[in-house]
Amino acid sequence: MSQLKIIGKPISRDDAWAKAKGELKYADDFSLPGMLYGKVLHSKYPAAKIISINTEKAKQFSGVRAVLTAGDVPHNETVTRFGQSSEVGKGFEGLYRVLADKKVRFMGEAIALLAADTEEIAEEAINLIEVEYEPLPGVFDPVEAMQPGAYLVGEVDSNIIAQFGCAQGDIERGFKEADIIIEDTYKVPFVDHAYLETESGIAWIDENSVINIRVGSQVIEHFRDVADVLGLPHNRVRYRGTMMGGGFGGKEDITVETYLALLTWKTKKPVRLVYSREESILCHSKRHPFIMHYKVGAKKDGKLVALEAELISDAGAYPYLSPWVNLYATVNAAGPYCIPHIKVNTYCVLTNNTFTSANRGFGAPQPNMAYESIMDELAHQLSINPLEIRRINCLTTGKALSTTGQTFKTYVALPEVAEKAWEALGNPTRIKDKYKKVGQGLAIGLMSYGRMTFLHDSSRCYVRLESDGSILIRSGIPDLGGGQVSILCQIVAEELGVPMSKINIYYSDTALTPLAGTTTATRQTYMSGNAALKAAREIKKRLIYKAAQMMNVHTDNLDIGEEKIIVKYKPSQYLPLIEAIKACNADGIELFCEAQFNGPFTMTPDLSNIRGMIFPDFTFGAQAVEIAVDIETGEVEVLKLVTCYDVGKAINPLSVEGQMEGGSIYGLGYALMEEVIIKDGVTLTPSFSEYIIPTSADVPEAKAILVESGGGLGPYGAKGIGEPACSIIAPAILNAIYNAVGVRIKSLPATPEKIIRTLKGQFN
Amino acid sequence: MKQIKYISPRTKEEALEVLQQEKDRACIVAGCSNVLPNLKDKKIAPQILVDITTLESLKGIFKKEGKILLGPLTTINELISSKIILEEYPVLTQAAREFADPIVRNTATVGGNLVTASPAADLAVPLLSLDAIVKIESLGDKREVNLINFFTAPGETILNSHELVVGIEFKQSDINKNGCFMKIGQRKAMAISIATLAVNLDWKENTINQIRIAAGSVAPTPLRLTGVEEFLKNKKLNQELIEEAVIKVSKEVNPISDIRASEGYRRYISGILFKRAIERLAN
Amino acid sequence: MEEYKIEMKINGERLVATTQADESLLKFLRRNGFFEVKCGCEKGECGTCTVILQGKAVKSCITLALQANNKEVWTIRGMEKFELGRKLQESFVQYGAIQCGFCTPGMILVAKAYLDKNPIPDRKEIKREIAGNLCRCTGYKKIIDAIYAVAEENKKMN
Ligand SMILES: Cc1cc2nc3c(=O)[nH]c(=O)nc-3n(C[C@H](O)[C@H](O)[C@H](O)COP(=O)(O)OP(=O)(O)OC[C@H]3O[C@@H](n4cnc5c(N)ncnc54)[C@H](O)[C@@H]3O)c2cc1C
Ligand code: FES
Ligand code: FES
C-alpha cells in the first residue's frame, strides 16, 4: 500500500471550526415563522391507574392550539425497532407506547401533549390538564419484581422480559477442581447520560405533505417508527438529523420526535419541543442498574477454572433496548478470560422505575465492574500481582471467548495493553499528607464493535467528484460529537487525493442521504468508514482507468495523491486530477458512486445458550489508575489515569485520544460520584446539582496510549473505540481503592461515605 | 397570566421606599444566582423584582477603626482578590475559594448568600466564626443583628420583607486573623456542601483563650457550636483535648440524611473537619 | 405582561429590543437569534450559557436580561474580533478540544475572560478556572491543552 497522507494524522476535524465559531446549529438552534411550542405532560406517579383525563380547560386556554392524549394517536402502540434489517423476533421487540393509556408505568411517563403559541402559554396550560389517578402499589426492585405474584408492571403475566444464558464445560466439575473460590454480589446504579444538549427538536410539514423533523438522533431510521405511529407511509416522514450535543446512547431511542410529529401533524404548524434538564433526567432513559452474583474458582497458581454468574438488570418501565443490553452483558460476563467451565444467566426485569436503555458501554461496564473486582481479589488472596493474574488468564490470538466460543482470528492485544497501561503508571507517588494513602489498580476488558451479526447490519455512502475537483459526500451517518462525519471526509480525501478542505458532506437526512445505519454499537468508523472507502475506491478505479489511457501507463503503476494521478515509479510524471475528471466527464464515465458495506451475517442464536459468532469483532484494552484515598474523609483523588487500547488503526489520532480520554472520565464519574437515585419510583436527583458529573477540578489529565495492530475490520485495519474506552475504568478505580486502604467497595458509586462506612463499620 | 415587574432603583433610599410599599410582593435581586433558579422552579412568585446591583453604596470592602465592613453586593471573587481579607480574615478567603465555581463567583454576592439562608450557605460559616454583625436598614430605620441570631430556619432569617441588608461587619482582632475553613462536597467544584466547618482560634502558650467554631450543612441553619466552644475555653490544647472535642462536635451538630450524605456521616465528618482545622491552626 | 425596553451592545453591535422582568439573559439572547449561547440546564450548573458581560464571564441563565441593560455582551460569535479570541478558537480546533462542541462556546469565553486577566497561567490554574463549565465528551484534557498552548504563546511574546 502506498503511504497514507491524511489517514493516521492528527488533523482538525471537519466540523470543528463551525463549533469553535458558534456557527453550528444544533437541533434547537432554529426557528420557523408561526412556530408553536410543544410541551409534554408527565405522570406524577410511578404506578397508577388513569381514571380520567380532562383536557377541556387546557384546550380553552387562549393560545393553545392542540392537546393530545393516547386516544388521539393513530397507532399509540407499536414495537421498538432500531434500524435493523433482519427480523429478530419477539425477544427483542418490545412495546413502544407513545402516551400512557389507562395505566402509568413510571413517573415521568408521557400522558398528554400540548402545543401553544408561546413557551409561557404552553407551560401554564399544561398544568390545566386534569388527570385523575388511582395510585397502584408498583414494584421498584427487580429481584422482587421477578417473584411470582409480584405487581405486574405491564399487561402481560410476568415482569421478566428477557432471559439469556451461556454455558461451556461442566460448572460443577469446574468448582471441584478449584483450589480457591470467590463468591460475591456487586451492584451498580442508574446512571444518566448527561449530554449537555437535552432532547430537543423542531418539526414542520413541507409542501409535499412530508413531516420533517429536525432533531439530534443516533438512529435516524426511527423515521419509520414515527411514520408507523402516525399511520403514514414511511416516505412521508423525514428526519433531518443535526449534529448532537452529545449522545452516549441516550439519543438512540426515540426521544421527542414522535411528540413533535404528532403535534405538527395535528396543528399543521411548525412545532418546537425542548426538554428541560429535569425532564431529561426524569423522563428519558438511564443506564441499567445490575445486581450481579458471581462465583469464580481458580487454581493455586491463579489459573481460572470456573465462573458462574447470575445477572439481574432493572429494565425500568418499558423494554426499549433492554434485551439487547442484556445480551451484551451476557457475552461480556466472563470478561476477556479463558475459563473452561462457565455458566452465565441473565434476567432483565420490568419495574416501575424510569426506563433504562443504551448508555455508552451498552451492558459491558456492569459485568466488567464485577469480574474485574473478583480478579483483583483473587490476585490478592493468591499473592499474585494484578498484572500477572491477567497475563495468566487472558485471551490471546486464536483463543475463543469463554461465554460464546467465538474465536479470535486477528490479533488479540492482551496482555500487551495491560502491560503498557500498568507500566505507564510508574512507581506509586509519595504523598506527604499523613491522612492520604496511595493505591494503584488495573482492569482489562474487551468490547465488541459493530452490531450483532444476526441483525444483518449494513451502511451506505455516496461520493461524487465535482467537475472542479471538489467532492460531495452524502451519508445518513449521525454525529453525536465523536467525529463520525469527519472520519468519512478523511477517508474519501485520502483515497481520492484531495485535501479535506475540498470536501463537503451532507449527513443524517433520511430523504436525501443514503442510510448509514445507527451511530451506536461503536460501529460507524467500521461500517460507514468501509462504505465510504468502497465508494471512493470505485471512483478512484475509474479515474485511474481513464488516466492510464491518457498517460499510456498501466493502471497498476498509477496512484492518486495531492490532486494528481501519479506514475508510481516516476512521481514527476503525473496528470492533474482535474484533467482526468474532464476526460471522464467527456466520456460519460460516472464519477459518483453509492456503495453499501455489509457486516458479517449470522442467524439469530439460541438465546438460552448463546454460542458462536454474535459480534463481528472486539476491541481489547486496559485501564490503570493511581488514586489517593483520604483515610478519614473517604475522599478519593485520582492522580493518574492511563487508558491503553488496541485501536487497530487510528484514522485520526486526535479523535481516538479524545474518545479514550473522554471515555475514561465518563467512567470515572460512574466509579466515584454518579447515581440517579430513584426511590420508590421517584427520582431524587433531577438536576445537575444533584446528579453530579465530574468537573475539570475532579479529574486527572487522562493519558491515552494507542496500540495500532492494524487488525481491525474497519478501513485501514481500524477498530471501534467510542464505547470500550469507558467500560473498565470503574473496576480499575475500585481495585486501586483496595490497594490503598484494603477495603473492597462492591457497589457504585464509591462515595466518600461508602468508603468510610466500609473502612470503619458504623460511625462514632 | 403572571404579572411581574422590574425596578432598578437609583439610590438605596429609593430601594427602601419600594420595599416599604411592596413588602412581600417584592424580591430583591443581587447576583441572581438563587433568584432565577427559584423563579424557574416556582419556589418564589414575587410581583416585583428589585434589582439592587447598581447601588454603588452597597458595594466594596472598607476598613475602619478596627473593623471591616463588607457591602452586601461584594462578590465572592472580590473577596478572593482582597488582600486585606486574605491577610486578616483568611477563613473568609478560604471559604470563598471553595465557593461554587469561578464564573458564579463573578456575580454571586455575600448578601445574597446570607439572605438565602441555605443550611449549606458557605459564606455564613466563616462569617459566623468571625462573629460578624449584619447591618439592616428599612425606610427610616436601622438595626444590627449578630449573625448568630440572623438565621431562623432553612431559607428563613429575621429579615422583614421591607428590610435590606446594607452591610456585614466584623472586628479586626487576633482571633479573626487565625482561622481555618474546611468543606466537604460531592466534588471539587460546583458542589453543595455535605458539611463545612470554620474555626477561629486565639491561643497563647498552648492555652485556648477563645475559640469560635461554626458549621454548615449539619443543621437547619448554619450555626455556631457554642457548646464545644465553652468546653474548650481556657483549656490546654493537646491531642486528648482535641479527641474529646471531636466527639463533642459530632454530638452538637444536628444534621439530617439526604441524597448527599447520611446524618451519621455528617456527624462523623464534622468532627474530622474540626480536628483538621484545629491541627492546621495549632501548627 | 409588562414589556421593558432594553438596549445592549452585543458583539460590538447595538441591539434594542424588549424583554420581561424575569427573563434570563440566556432566554433573551436565544429569542433574539443568538443561538450560539447554549442552554444545558438553566440553573447555573453547566456553564454552556456563559457570555462575557462587562469583561467578566457570567452564566447568562442566572443573569436577568435587564441586568445587561446598557451593557456590553460578548458571545462566541464576537470572538473573531479579538486576537485572543481567534487564537483560542484556532487552538481548540487544532488540539482536538472540540467533540460535540456544546460546551465549546462557554469554554472559549471563560478562557478568553481569564487570559485577559492572567495571560500566562499554568495547567493547574486553567483546570481550576474552567471548573464551572461541564464537558461530558473530552475529559477536559484537550481543552486544557488548547488553552495552555495559547498561554505558552503569550509567554513567548512577553
Ligand atoms: C452553580 C451554582 C453553584 C453554587 N454554589 C454555591 C456554593 O458553593 N456555596 C454556596 O453557599 N452557595 C452556592 N450557590 C448559591 C448562590 O450562588 C449563593 O447563595 C449566592 O451567594 C447568592 O448570591 P446572589 O447575589 O446571587 O443572590 P440573589 O440570587 O440575587 O439573591 C438571593 C436571595 O437574597 C436576597 N438578597 C440579596 N441581596 C440582598 C440584600 N442586600 N438584602 C436583602 N436581601 C437580599 C434575595 O432577595 C434572594 O432572596 C451556588 C449557586 C449556583 C447557581
Ligand atoms: S444553562 Fe446556564 S449554566 Fe447551564
Ligand atoms: S465537547 Fe461535548 S460537552 Fe464538551
XYZ file of C-alpha atoms in Angstrom, chain B residues 56 154 209:
3
model
C -22.761 51.678 44.482
C -33.889 26.683 56.299
C -8.120 31.974 75.117
